[in-house]
Amino acid sequence: MTAAVHGFYECAMSSPPAARVSRVSDHAEVRGRLLAAVRRVCPAWLADDADDIVQMAMMRLLDGRVQEVNSAYLNRLAYCATIDEIRRRRAMRTVASEELPEVKAENPSADPGRKADDRAVATAIRDCLAGLLDNRRAAVGLYLEGHTVPEVGRLLDTTPKNAENWVYRGLDDLRQCLLGKGVAP
Amino acid sequence: MTGDDRLRDRWARAPREVAPGCPAPDRLYSAASGELSATEVSKIVDHLRACGACSEDWRLAREVHGPIAGNVVAGPRHWWVAAAVALPLAALALFTLRGEPLDDPMRAVAEPGASTALVAEGATLPRQAFTLEWSAGPAGTWYILTVTDRNLTLLYASGPIETTSHLVPAEELRGAEPGEELFWQVESLLPDGRHARSSTYGVVVQ
């Protein structure tokens, strides 16, 4: 919890807002914009708690450090507040699982066989990724997280051509490695 | 689903542990926003590989922030513009985008639950009647339509709309040359809170 709150403070402080849009003193407007931002980032399972997350974010805004906020700032703040709450719940779940062994798995209806298969594939992918050349590992890692090749290039500060090369060759290496492990996702 | 999509899908739903040393949310957001150096991003990506929780957090950051530093022009300042800009513009253009994507990492593919185009791929539309249409989601779905040019410049972003067709005002297309190919995409805001982005589609403006 402490870590989560600490992270939240960092979020609220590390991005000075540009001079525009809403005054923090206009609580209703800021709150409405924050709510929209939180709803956008909030996973469906946490949607019912969007108001509470907004409240936590508002408390950070109202501590006097910031006078004006823009969209980028509010999006970042909404993200941080939401992630803090998600992490807090993850931590609670972990503690509950440790103390209460009878607590059911997150998705009790999930097929145990499929879950084991998914876990095996995850392990194989992780191990194979670890064996890739540095640039390819980072590029494929980002690609697997959902980034497009141009985005990979921008994040890794390289040309689109390089990024394309790293992703394609990295994916080839990854597939070869997976095949060697008998995995064909 | 292509081979790459399957790989991404398996990776996304693979059960992974929470690894120690999780970056602070703000640092994750900065990295996903392209504010950190390549070295720092690589370190975080290495952590994501081991940490399923941070991997989920990263995906959320990516969704909130959107594509990294594209040639996006300034537009009206509303919350939905941030949402619209968040569409994967970087997946557009650069290469030929006709037809459904094969194993092409350059192009975004439709997410589950996304709408599909009801305007023919590559169709020519009059500037004064630039109406785009897509398939409907479940009742209660809202949509955000974005239109870009080949340079990834955002030409138009609708607000959240309930209809499944939308006339793009001609004045929003003033930056497009006659005969230029434009790209469009729809993000569905589903009633259960999920978001689903469509594939990118190409049309020619008259």
mmCIF file with all atom_site columns, N, CA, C and O in Angstrom, chain A residues 10 14 40-41 44 76 79 87 90 114 117-119 121-122 137 143-147 150-151 154-155 168 175 185, chain B residues 4 7-8 10 13-14 17 23-24 26 30-31 35 46 49 53 55 57-59 62 67-68 90 105 192 195:
data_model
loop_
_atom_site.group_PDB
_atom_site.id
_atom_site.type_symbol
_atom_site.label_atom_id
_atom_site.label_alt_id
_atom_site.label_comp_id
_atom_site.label_asym_id
_atom_site.label_entity_id
_atom_site.label_seq_id
_atom_site.pdbx_PDB_ins_code
_atom_site.Cartn_x
_atom_site.Cartn_y
_atom_site.Cartn_z
_atom_site.occupancy
_atom_site.B_iso_or_equiv
_atom_site.pdbx_formal_charge
_atom_site.auth_seq_id
_atom_site.auth_comp_id
_atom_site.auth_asym_id
_atom_site.auth_atom_id
_atom_site.pdbx_PDB_model_num
ATOM 1   N N  . GLU A 1 10  ? 4.485   10.222  -6.938  1.00 0.00 ? 10  GLU A N  1
ATOM 2   C CA . GLU A 1 10  ? 5.425   10.476  -8.027  1.00 0.00 ? 10  GLU A CA 1
ATOM 3   C C  . GLU A 1 10  ? 4.670   10.923  -9.265  1.00 0.00 ? 10  GLU A C  1
ATOM 4   O O  . GLU A 1 10  ? 5.064   11.852  -9.958  1.00 0.00 ? 10  GLU A O  1
ATOM 5   N N  . SER A 1 14  ? 5.521   14.498  -11.006 1.00 0.00 ? 14  SER A N  1
ATOM 6   C CA . SER A 1 14  ? 6.613   14.440  -11.968 1.00 0.00 ? 14  SER A CA 1
ATOM 7   C C  . SER A 1 14  ? 6.283   15.059  -13.316 1.00 0.00 ? 14  SER A C  1
ATOM 8   O O  . SER A 1 14  ? 7.130   15.149  -14.156 1.00 0.00 ? 14  SER A O  1
ATOM 9   N N  . ARG A 1 40  ? -11.767 5.629   -18.822 1.00 0.00 ? 40  ARG A N  1
ATOM 10  C CA . ARG A 1 40  ? -11.103 5.140   -20.020 1.00 0.00 ? 40  ARG A CA 1
ATOM 11  C C  . ARG A 1 40  ? -10.030 4.106   -19.694 1.00 0.00 ? 40  ARG A C  1
ATOM 12  O O  . ARG A 1 40  ? -9.845  3.133   -20.398 1.00 0.00 ? 40  ARG A O  1
ATOM 13  N N  . VAL A 1 41  ? -9.316  4.330   -18.603 1.00 0.00 ? 41  VAL A N  1
ATOM 14  C CA . VAL A 1 41  ? -8.205  3.439   -18.278 1.00 0.00 ? 41  VAL A CA 1
ATOM 15  C C  . VAL A 1 41  ? -8.663  2.249   -17.433 1.00 0.00 ? 41  VAL A C  1
ATOM 16  O O  . VAL A 1 41  ? -8.036  1.198   -17.424 1.00 0.00 ? 41  VAL A O  1
ATOM 17  N N  . ALA A 1 44  ? -12.698 -3.325  -16.898 1.00 0.00 ? 44  ALA A N  1
ATOM 18  C CA . ALA A 1 44  ? -14.130 -3.510  -16.636 1.00 0.00 ? 44  ALA A CA 1
ATOM 19  C C  . ALA A 1 44  ? -14.385 -3.985  -15.208 1.00 0.00 ? 44  ALA A C  1
ATOM 20  O O  . ALA A 1 44  ? -15.344 -3.543  -14.570 1.00 0.00 ? 44  ALA A O  1
ATOM 21  N N  . ARG A 1 76  ? -2.411  11.019  -17.322 1.00 0.00 ? 76  ARG A N  1
ATOM 22  C CA . ARG A 1 76  ? -1.328  10.381  -16.576 1.00 0.00 ? 76  ARG A CA 1
ATOM 23  C C  . ARG A 1 76  ? -1.752  10.147  -15.124 1.00 0.00 ? 76  ARG A C  1
ATOM 24  O O  . ARG A 1 76  ? -1.515  9.082   -14.553 1.00 0.00 ? 76  ARG A O  1
ATOM 25  N N  . TYR A 1 79  ? -4.190  7.333   -14.950 1.00 0.00 ? 79  TYR A N  1
ATOM 26  C CA . TYR A 1 79  ? -3.489  6.047   -15.122 1.00 0.00 ? 79  TYR A CA 1
ATOM 27  C C  . TYR A 1 79  ? -2.825  5.636   -13.814 1.00 0.00 ? 79  TYR A C  1
ATOM 28  O O  . TYR A 1 79  ? -2.981  4.503   -13.352 1.00 0.00 ? 79  TYR A O  1
ATOM 29  N N  . ARG A 1 87  ? -2.779  -2.416  -8.191  1.00 0.00 ? 87  ARG A N  1
ATOM 30  C CA . ARG A 1 87  ? -1.674  -3.045  -7.453  1.00 0.00 ? 87  ARG A CA 1
ATOM 31  C C  . ARG A 1 87  ? -2.066  -3.325  -6.005  1.00 0.00 ? 87  ARG A C  1
ATOM 32  O O  . ARG A 1 87  ? -1.681  -4.331  -5.430  1.00 0.00 ? 87  ARG A O  1
ATOM 33  N N  . ARG A 1 90  ? -4.099  -6.392  -6.117  1.00 0.00 ? 90  ARG A N  1
ATOM 34  C CA . ARG A 1 90  ? -3.244  -7.563  -6.362  1.00 0.00 ? 90  ARG A CA 1
ATOM 35  C C  . ARG A 1 90  ? -2.552  -7.988  -5.076  1.00 0.00 ? 90  ARG A C  1
ATOM 36  O O  . ARG A 1 90  ? -2.465  -9.170  -4.761  1.00 0.00 ? 90  ARG A O  1
ATOM 37  N N  . ARG A 1 114 ? -5.981  -26.395 -19.921 1.00 0.00 ? 114 ARG A N  1
ATOM 38  C CA . ARG A 1 114 ? -5.620  -25.265 -20.782 1.00 0.00 ? 114 ARG A CA 1
ATOM 39  C C  . ARG A 1 114 ? -4.720  -24.286 -20.040 1.00 0.00 ? 114 ARG A C  1
ATOM 40  O O  . ARG A 1 114 ? -3.792  -23.715 -20.595 1.00 0.00 ? 114 ARG A O  1
ATOM 41  N N  . ASP A 1 117 ? -1.344  -25.567 -20.016 1.00 0.00 ? 117 ASP A N  1
ATOM 42  C CA . ASP A 1 117 ? -0.774  -25.401 -21.355 1.00 0.00 ? 117 ASP A CA 1
ATOM 43  C C  . ASP A 1 117 ? -0.326  -23.955 -21.570 1.00 0.00 ? 117 ASP A C  1
ATOM 44  O O  . ASP A 1 117 ? 0.763   -23.694 -22.074 1.00 0.00 ? 117 ASP A O  1
ATOM 45  N N  . ASP A 1 118 ? -1.195  -23.016 -21.169 1.00 0.00 ? 118 ASP A N  1
ATOM 46  C CA . ASP A 1 118 ? -0.843  -21.598 -21.300 1.00 0.00 ? 118 ASP A CA 1
ATOM 47  C C  . ASP A 1 118 ? 0.418   -21.281 -20.509 1.00 0.00 ? 118 ASP A C  1
ATOM 48  O O  . ASP A 1 118 ? 1.279   -20.524 -20.954 1.00 0.00 ? 118 ASP A O  1
ATOM 49  N N  . ARG A 1 119 ? 0.506   -21.880 -19.334 1.00 0.00 ? 119 ARG A N  1
ATOM 50  C CA . ARG A 1 119 ? 1.671   -21.609 -18.494 1.00 0.00 ? 119 ARG A CA 1
ATOM 51  C C  . ARG A 1 119 ? 2.943   -22.154 -19.157 1.00 0.00 ? 119 ARG A C  1
ATOM 52  O O  . ARG A 1 119 ? 3.986   -21.511 -19.141 1.00 0.00 ? 119 ARG A O  1
ATOM 53  N N  . VAL A 1 121 ? 3.429   -22.577 -22.352 1.00 0.00 ? 121 VAL A N  1
ATOM 54  C CA . VAL A 1 121 ? 3.756   -21.718 -23.502 1.00 0.00 ? 121 VAL A CA 1
ATOM 55  C C  . VAL A 1 121 ? 4.415   -20.436 -23.023 1.00 0.00 ? 121 VAL A C  1
ATOM 56  O O  . VAL A 1 121 ? 5.411   -19.967 -23.602 1.00 0.00 ? 121 VAL A O  1
ATOM 57  N N  . ALA A 1 122 ? 3.872   -19.880 -21.946 1.00 0.00 ? 122 ALA A N  1
ATOM 58  C CA . ALA A 1 122 ? 4.447   -18.642 -21.411 1.00 0.00 ? 122 ALA A CA 1
ATOM 59  C C  . ALA A 1 122 ? 5.899   -18.850 -20.999 1.00 0.00 ? 122 ALA A C  1
ATOM 60  O O  . ALA A 1 122 ? 6.771   -18.026 -21.289 1.00 0.00 ? 122 ALA A O  1
ATOM 61  N N  . ARG A 1 137 ? 15.442  -8.780  -28.716 1.00 0.00 ? 137 ARG A N  1
ATOM 62  C CA . ARG A 1 137 ? 14.644  -9.120  -27.533 1.00 0.00 ? 137 ARG A CA 1
ATOM 63  C C  . ARG A 1 137 ? 13.739  -7.949  -27.153 1.00 0.00 ? 137 ARG A C  1
ATOM 64  O O  . ARG A 1 137 ? 12.543  -8.125  -26.888 1.00 0.00 ? 137 ARG A O  1
ATOM 65  N N  . TYR A 1 143 ? 6.741   -5.753  -29.348 1.00 0.00 ? 143 TYR A N  1
ATOM 66  C CA . TYR A 1 143 ? 5.774   -6.212  -30.344 1.00 0.00 ? 143 TYR A CA 1
ATOM 67  C C  . TYR A 1 143 ? 4.741   -7.150  -29.699 1.00 0.00 ? 143 TYR A C  1
ATOM 68  O O  . TYR A 1 143 ? 3.538   -7.054  -29.964 1.00 0.00 ? 143 TYR A O  1
ATOM 69  N N  . LEU A 1 144 ? 5.232   -8.035  -28.852 1.00 0.00 ? 144 LEU A N  1
ATOM 70  C CA . LEU A 1 144 ? 4.306   -8.950  -28.185 1.00 0.00 ? 144 LEU A CA 1
ATOM 71  C C  . LEU A 1 144 ? 3.380   -8.216  -27.219 1.00 0.00 ? 144 LEU A C  1
ATOM 72  O O  . LEU A 1 144 ? 2.287   -8.688  -26.914 1.00 0.00 ? 144 LEU A O  1
ATOM 73  N N  . GLU A 1 145 ? 3.823   -7.068  -26.742 1.00 0.00 ? 145 GLU A N  1
ATOM 74  C CA . GLU A 1 145 ? 2.946   -6.273  -25.863 1.00 0.00 ? 145 GLU A CA 1
ATOM 75  C C  . GLU A 1 145 ? 1.924   -5.481  -26.659 1.00 0.00 ? 145 GLU A C  1
ATOM 76  O O  . GLU A 1 145 ? 1.157   -4.708  -26.097 1.00 0.00 ? 145 GLU A O  1
ATOM 77  N N  . GLY A 1 146 ? 1.954   -5.607  -27.970 1.00 0.00 ? 146 GLY A N  1
ATOM 78  C CA . GLY A 1 146 ? 0.915   -4.983  -28.784 1.00 0.00 ? 146 GLY A CA 1
ATOM 79  C C  . GLY A 1 146 ? 1.354   -3.791  -29.603 1.00 0.00 ? 146 GLY A C  1
ATOM 80  O O  . GLY A 1 146 ? 0.541   -3.184  -30.292 1.00 0.00 ? 146 GLY A O  1
ATOM 81  N N  . HIS A 1 147 ? 2.634   -3.413  -29.532 1.00 0.00 ? 147 HIS A N  1
ATOM 82  C CA . HIS A 1 147 ? 3.089   -2.253  -30.303 1.00 0.00 ? 147 HIS A CA 1
ATOM 83  C C  . HIS A 1 147 ? 3.284   -2.622  -31.770 1.00 0.00 ? 147 HIS A C  1
ATOM 84  O O  . HIS A 1 147 ? 3.660   -3.752  -32.102 1.00 0.00 ? 147 HIS A O  1
ATOM 85  N N  . PRO A 1 150 ? 6.422   0.568   -36.282 1.00 0.00 ? 150 PRO A N  1
ATOM 86  C CA . PRO A 1 150 ? 6.841   1.977   -36.153 1.00 0.00 ? 150 PRO A CA 1
ATOM 87  C C  . PRO A 1 150 ? 6.943   2.427   -34.703 1.00 0.00 ? 150 PRO A C  1
ATOM 88  O O  . PRO A 1 150 ? 7.838   3.185   -34.341 1.00 0.00 ? 150 PRO A O  1
ATOM 89  N N  . GLU A 1 151 ? 6.025   1.968   -33.867 1.00 0.00 ? 151 GLU A N  1
ATOM 90  C CA . GLU A 1 151 ? 6.100   2.325   -32.446 1.00 0.00 ? 151 GLU A CA 1
ATOM 91  C C  . GLU A 1 151 ? 7.339   1.733   -31.799 1.00 0.00 ? 151 GLU A C  1
ATOM 92  O O  . GLU A 1 151 ? 7.986   2.376   -30.975 1.00 0.00 ? 151 GLU A O  1
ATOM 93  N N  . ARG A 1 154 ? 10.185  3.920   -32.562 1.00 0.00 ? 154 ARG A N  1
ATOM 94  C CA . ARG A 1 154 ? 10.210  5.167   -31.794 1.00 0.00 ? 154 ARG A CA 1
ATOM 95  C C  . ARG A 1 154 ? 10.616  4.909   -30.345 1.00 0.00 ? 154 ARG A C  1
ATOM 96  O O  . ARG A 1 154 ? 11.388  5.660   -29.757 1.00 0.00 ? 154 ARG A O  1
ATOM 97  N N  . LEU A 1 155 ? 10.085  3.845   -29.762 1.00 0.00 ? 155 LEU A N  1
ATOM 98  C CA . LEU A 1 155 ? 10.410  3.557   -28.363 1.00 0.00 ? 155 LEU A CA 1
ATOM 99  C C  . LEU A 1 155 ? 11.874  3.182   -28.194 1.00 0.00 ? 155 LEU A C  1
ATOM 100 O O  . LEU A 1 155 ? 12.482  3.484   -27.168 1.00 0.00 ? 155 LEU A O  1
ATOM 101 N N  . TYR A 1 168 ? 11.232  -8.653  -37.216 1.00 0.00 ? 168 TYR A N  1
ATOM 102 C CA . TYR A 1 168 ? 11.101  -9.832  -38.089 1.00 0.00 ? 168 TYR A CA 1
ATOM 103 C C  . TYR A 1 168 ? 12.113  -10.915 -37.731 1.00 0.00 ? 168 TYR A C  1
ATOM 104 O O  . TYR A 1 168 ? 11.781  -12.085 -37.592 1.00 0.00 ? 168 TYR A O  1
ATOM 105 N N  . ARG A 1 175 ? 10.431  -18.119 -33.058 1.00 0.00 ? 175 ARG A N  1
ATOM 106 C CA . ARG A 1 175 ? 9.695   -19.290 -33.552 1.00 0.00 ? 175 ARG A CA 1
ATOM 107 C C  . ARG A 1 175 ? 10.599  -20.522 -33.626 1.00 0.00 ? 175 ARG A C  1
ATOM 108 O O  . ARG A 1 175 ? 10.172  -21.635 -33.296 1.00 0.00 ? 175 ARG A O  1
ATOM 109 N N  . PRO A 1 185 ? 2.724   -22.015 -30.897 1.00 0.00 ? 185 PRO A N  1
ATOM 110 C CA . PRO A 1 185 ? 1.534   -21.234 -30.521 1.00 0.00 ? 185 PRO A CA 1
ATOM 111 C C  . PRO A 1 185 ? 0.770   -20.729 -31.737 1.00 0.00 ? 185 PRO A C  1
ATOM 112 O O  . PRO A 1 185 ? 1.352   -20.535 -32.777 1.00 0.00 ? 185 PRO A O  1
ATOM 113 N N  . ASP B 2 4   ? 1.401   -14.346 -36.075 1.00 0.00 ? 4   ASP B N  1
ATOM 114 C CA . ASP B 2 4   ? 1.839   -13.317 -35.129 1.00 0.00 ? 4   ASP B CA 1
ATOM 115 C C  . ASP B 2 4   ? 0.750   -13.007 -34.112 1.00 0.00 ? 4   ASP B C  1
ATOM 116 O O  . ASP B 2 4   ? 1.021   -12.795 -32.929 1.00 0.00 ? 4   ASP B O  1
ATOM 117 N N  . LEU B 2 7   ? 0.620   -15.668 -31.552 1.00 0.00 ? 7   LEU B N  1
ATOM 118 C CA . LEU B 2 7   ? 1.735   -15.532 -30.617 1.00 0.00 ? 7   LEU B CA 1
ATOM 119 C C  . LEU B 2 7   ? 1.451   -14.425 -29.606 1.00 0.00 ? 7   LEU B C  1
ATOM 120 O O  . LEU B 2 7   ? 1.629   -14.595 -28.404 1.00 0.00 ? 7   LEU B O  1
ATOM 121 N N  . ARG B 2 8   ? 0.962   -13.291 -30.098 1.00 0.00 ? 8   ARG B N  1
ATOM 122 C CA . ARG B 2 8   ? 0.626   -12.183 -29.206 1.00 0.00 ? 8   ARG B CA 1
ATOM 123 C C  . ARG B 2 8   ? -0.478  -12.586 -28.237 1.00 0.00 ? 8   ARG B C  1
ATOM 124 O O  . ARG B 2 8   ? -0.430  -12.277 -27.047 1.00 0.00 ? 8   ARG B O  1
ATOM 125 N N  . ARG B 2 10  ? -1.353  -15.607 -27.225 1.00 0.00 ? 10  ARG B N  1
ATOM 126 C CA . ARG B 2 10  ? -0.895  -16.565 -26.213 1.00 0.00 ? 10  ARG B CA 1
ATOM 127 C C  . ARG B 2 10  ? -0.079  -15.852 -25.146 1.00 0.00 ? 10  ARG B C  1
ATOM 128 O O  . ARG B 2 10  ? -0.162  -16.167 -23.961 1.00 0.00 ? 10  ARG B O  1
ATOM 129 N N  . ARG B 2 13  ? -2.393  -13.729 -22.770 1.00 0.00 ? 13  ARG B N  1
ATOM 130 C CA . ARG B 2 13  ? -3.220  -14.417 -21.774 1.00 0.00 ? 13  ARG B CA 1
ATOM 131 C C  . ARG B 2 13  ? -2.443  -15.458 -20.983 1.00 0.00 ? 13  ARG B C  1
ATOM 132 O O  . ARG B 2 13  ? -3.004  -16.179 -20.163 1.00 0.00 ? 13  ARG B O  1
ATOM 133 N N  . ALA B 2 14  ? -1.137  -15.512 -21.232 1.00 0.00 ? 14  ALA B N  1
ATOM 134 C CA . ALA B 2 14  ? -0.336  -16.488 -20.498 1.00 0.00 ? 14  ALA B CA 1
ATOM 135 C C  . ALA B 2 14  ? -0.253  -16.097 -19.023 1.00 0.00 ? 14  ALA B C  1
ATOM 136 O O  . ALA B 2 14  ? -0.014  -14.932 -18.714 1.00 0.00 ? 14  ALA B O  1
ATOM 137 N N  . GLU B 2 17  ? 3.795   -14.649 -13.331 1.00 0.00 ? 17  GLU B N  1
ATOM 138 C CA . GLU B 2 17  ? 3.870   -14.221 -11.934 1.00 0.00 ? 17  GLU B CA 1
ATOM 139 C C  . GLU B 2 17  ? 4.100   -12.716 -11.850 1.00 0.00 ? 17  GLU B C  1
ATOM 140 O O  . GLU B 2 17  ? 4.340   -12.048 -12.848 1.00 0.00 ? 17  GLU B O  1
ATOM 141 N N  . PRO B 2 23  ? 8.438   -1.329  -11.770 1.00 0.00 ? 23  PRO B N  1
ATOM 142 C CA . PRO B 2 23  ? 8.610   0.122   -11.910 1.00 0.00 ? 23  PRO B CA 1
ATOM 143 C C  . PRO B 2 23  ? 7.371   0.849   -11.390 1.00 0.00 ? 23  PRO B C  1
ATOM 144 O O  . PRO B 2 23  ? 6.262   0.312   -11.443 1.00 0.00 ? 23  PRO B O  1
ATOM 145 N N  . ALA B 2 24  ? 7.571   2.062   -10.888 1.00 0.00 ? 24  ALA B N  1
ATOM 146 C CA . ALA B 2 24  ? 6.432   2.874   -10.441 1.00 0.00 ? 24  ALA B CA 1
ATOM 147 C C  . ALA B 2 24  ? 5.520   3.135   -11.636 1.00 0.00 ? 24  ALA B C  1
ATOM 148 O O  . ALA B 2 24  ? 5.982   3.172   -12.786 1.00 0.00 ? 24  ALA B O  1
ATOM 149 N N  . ASP B 2 26  ? 4.243   5.748   -12.764 1.00 0.00 ? 26  ASP B N  1
ATOM 150 C CA . ASP B 2 26  ? 4.632   6.901   -13.574 1.00 0.00 ? 26  ASP B CA 1
ATOM 151 C C  . ASP B 2 26  ? 5.784   6.561   -14.512 1.00 0.00 ? 26  ASP B C  1
ATOM 152 O O  . ASP B 2 26  ? 5.865   7.076   -15.627 1.00 0.00 ? 26  ASP B O  1
ATOM 153 N N  . SER B 2 30  ? 5.773   6.770   -18.455 1.00 0.00 ? 30  SER B N  1
ATOM 154 C CA . SER B 2 30  ? 6.789   7.531   -19.187 1.00 0.00 ? 30  SER B CA 1
ATOM 155 C C  . SER B 2 30  ? 7.428   6.668   -20.273 1.00 0.00 ? 30  SER B C  1
ATOM 156 O O  . SER B 2 30  ? 7.667   7.127   -21.389 1.00 0.00 ? 30  SER B O  1
ATOM 157 N N  . ALA B 2 31  ? 7.706   5.421   -19.917 1.00 0.00 ? 31  ALA B N  1
ATOM 158 C CA . ALA B 2 31  ? 8.342   4.527   -20.896 1.00 0.00 ? 31  ALA B CA 1
ATOM 159 C C  . ALA B 2 31  ? 7.401   4.257   -22.067 1.00 0.00 ? 31  ALA B C  1
ATOM 160 O O  . ALA B 2 31  ? 7.789   4.343   -23.233 1.00 0.00 ? 31  ALA B O  1
ATOM 161 N N  . GLU B 2 35  ? 9.023   8.631   -23.441 1.00 0.00 ? 35  GLU B N  1
ATOM 162 C CA . GLU B 2 35  ? 9.772   9.704   -22.775 1.00 0.00 ? 35  GLU B CA 1
ATOM 163 C C  . GLU B 2 35  ? 11.123  9.224   -22.246 1.00 0.00 ? 35  GLU B C  1
ATOM 164 O O  . GLU B 2 35  ? 11.950  10.037  -21.852 1.00 0.00 ? 35  GLU B O  1
ATOM 165 N N  . ASP B 2 46  ? 12.436  -5.913  -20.364 1.00 0.00 ? 46  ASP B N  1
ATOM 166 C CA . ASP B 2 46  ? 12.959  -7.135  -19.750 1.00 0.00 ? 46  ASP B CA 1
ATOM 167 C C  . ASP B 2 46  ? 12.153  -7.494  -18.499 1.00 0.00 ? 46  ASP B C  1
ATOM 168 O O  . ASP B 2 46  ? 11.886  -8.662  -18.230 1.00 0.00 ? 46  ASP B O  1
ATOM 169 N N  . ARG B 2 49  ? 8.780   -9.015  -19.357 1.00 0.00 ? 49  ARG B N  1
ATOM 170 C CA . ARG B 2 49  ? 8.859   -10.420 -19.777 1.00 0.00 ? 49  ARG B CA 1
ATOM 171 C C  . ARG B 2 49  ? 8.621   -11.360 -18.594 1.00 0.00 ? 49  ARG B C  1
ATOM 172 O O  . ARG B 2 49  ? 8.027   -12.417 -18.733 1.00 0.00 ? 49  ARG B O  1
ATOM 173 N N  . ALA B 2 53  ? 1.983   -8.838  -14.194 1.00 0.00 ? 53  ALA B N  1
ATOM 174 C CA . ALA B 2 53  ? 1.227   -7.690  -13.683 1.00 0.00 ? 53  ALA B CA 1
ATOM 175 C C  . ALA B 2 53  ? 1.663   -6.408  -14.395 1.00 0.00 ? 53  ALA B C  1
ATOM 176 O O  . ALA B 2 53  ? 0.830   -5.621  -14.851 1.00 0.00 ? 53  ALA B O  1
ATOM 177 N N  . SER B 2 55  ? 3.104   -6.226  -17.208 1.00 0.00 ? 55  SER B N  1
ATOM 178 C CA . SER B 2 55  ? 2.736   -6.357  -18.609 1.00 0.00 ? 55  SER B CA 1
ATOM 179 C C  . SER B 2 55  ? 1.313   -5.823  -18.826 1.00 0.00 ? 55  SER B C  1
ATOM 180 O O  . SER B 2 55  ? 1.039   -5.082  -19.770 1.00 0.00 ? 55  SER B O  1
ATOM 181 N N  . ASP B 2 57  ? -0.161  -3.674  -16.875 1.00 0.00 ? 57  ASP B N  1
ATOM 182 C CA . ASP B 2 57  ? -0.122  -2.224  -16.623 1.00 0.00 ? 57  ASP B CA 1
ATOM 183 C C  . ASP B 2 57  ? 0.424   -1.481  -17.841 1.00 0.00 ? 57  ASP B C  1
ATOM 184 O O  . ASP B 2 57  ? -0.022  -0.383  -18.172 1.00 0.00 ? 57  ASP B O  1
ATOM 185 N N  . TRP B 2 58  ? 1.403   -2.085  -18.481 1.00 0.00 ? 58  TRP B N  1
ATOM 186 C CA . TRP B 2 58  ? 2.002   -1.477  -19.679 1.00 0.00 ? 58  TRP B CA 1
ATOM 187 C C  . TRP B 2 58  ? 0.953   -1.349  -20.780 1.00 0.00 ? 58  TRP B C  1
ATOM 188 O O  . TRP B 2 58  ? 0.844   -0.328  -21.459 1.00 0.00 ? 58  TRP B O  1
ATOM 189 N N  . ARG B 2 59  ? 0.171   -2.395  -20.948 1.00 0.00 ? 59  ARG B N  1
ATOM 190 C CA . ARG B 2 59  ? -0.856  -2.371  -21.998 1.00 0.00 ? 59  ARG B CA 1
ATOM 191 C C  . ARG B 2 59  ? -1.875  -1.264  -21.740 1.00 0.00 ? 59  ARG B C  1
ATOM 192 O O  . ARG B 2 59  ? -2.347  -0.598  -22.659 1.00 0.00 ? 59  ARG B O  1
ATOM 193 N N  . ARG B 2 62  ? -0.248  2.004   -22.656 1.00 0.00 ? 62  ARG B N  1
ATOM 194 C CA . ARG B 2 62  ? -0.210  2.136   -24.110 1.00 0.00 ? 62  ARG B CA 1
ATOM 195 C C  . ARG B 2 62  ? -1.582  2.573   -24.627 1.00 0.00 ? 62  ARG B C  1
ATOM 196 O O  . ARG B 2 62  ? -1.711  3.410   -25.510 1.00 0.00 ? 62  ARG B O  1
ATOM 197 N N  . PRO B 2 67  ? -0.334  6.103   -29.619 1.00 0.00 ? 67  PRO B N  1
ATOM 198 C CA . PRO B 2 67  ? 0.894   5.960   -30.390 1.00 0.00 ? 67  PRO B CA 1
ATOM 199 C C  . PRO B 2 67  ? 1.937   6.989   -29.970 1.00 0.00 ? 67  PRO B C  1
ATOM 200 O O  . PRO B 2 67  ? 1.605   8.042   -29.427 1.00 0.00 ? 67  PRO B O  1
ATOM 201 N N  . ILE B 2 68  ? 3.167   6.655   -30.242 1.00 0.00 ? 68  ILE B N  1
ATOM 202 C CA . ILE B 2 68  ? 4.265   7.472   -29.756 1.00 0.00 ? 68  ILE B CA 1
ATOM 203 C C  . ILE B 2 68  ? 4.625   8.546   -30.773 1.00 0.00 ? 68  ILE B C  1
ATOM 204 O O  . ILE B 2 68  ? 5.051   8.248   -31.879 1.00 0.00 ? 68  ILE B O  1
ATOM 205 N N  . ALA B 2 90  ? 0.103   4.587   -35.779 1.00 0.00 ? 90  ALA B N  1
ATOM 206 C CA . ALA B 2 90  ? 1.372   4.129   -36.324 1.00 0.00 ? 90  ALA B CA 1
ATOM 207 C C  . ALA B 2 90  ? 1.221   2.860   -37.137 1.00 0.00 ? 90  ALA B C  1
ATOM 208 O O  . ALA B 2 90  ? 2.120   2.499   -37.899 1.00 0.00 ? 90  ALA B O  1
ATOM 209 N N  . PRO B 2 105 ? 3.343   -7.088  -39.404 1.00 0.00 ? 105 PRO B N  1
ATOM 210 C CA . PRO B 2 105 ? 3.413   -6.364  -38.143 1.00 0.00 ? 105 PRO B CA 1
ATOM 211 C C  . PRO B 2 105 ? 3.206   -4.865  -38.314 1.00 0.00 ? 105 PRO B C  1
ATOM 212 O O  . PRO B 2 105 ? 3.088   -4.138  -37.344 1.00 0.00 ? 105 PRO B O  1
ATOM 213 N N  . ASP B 2 192 ? -19.877 -3.159  -21.854 1.00 0.00 ? 192 ASP B N  1
ATOM 214 C CA . ASP B 2 192 ? -19.279 -3.776  -20.662 1.00 0.00 ? 192 ASP B CA 1
ATOM 215 C C  . ASP B 2 192 ? -17.991 -3.094  -20.239 1.00 0.00 ? 192 ASP B C  1
ATOM 216 O O  . ASP B 2 192 ? -17.273 -3.576  -19.362 1.00 0.00 ? 192 ASP B O  1
ATOM 217 N N  . HIS B 2 195 ? -12.903 -1.831  -24.761 1.00 0.00 ? 195 HIS B N  1
ATOM 218 C CA . HIS B 2 195 ? -12.703 -1.056  -25.984 1.00 0.00 ? 195 HIS B CA 1
ATOM 219 C C  . HIS B 2 195 ? -12.236 -2.025  -27.063 1.00 0.00 ? 195 HIS B C  1
ATOM 220 O O  . HIS B 2 195 ? -11.469 -2.939  -26.783 1.00 0.00 ? 195 HIS B O  1
#
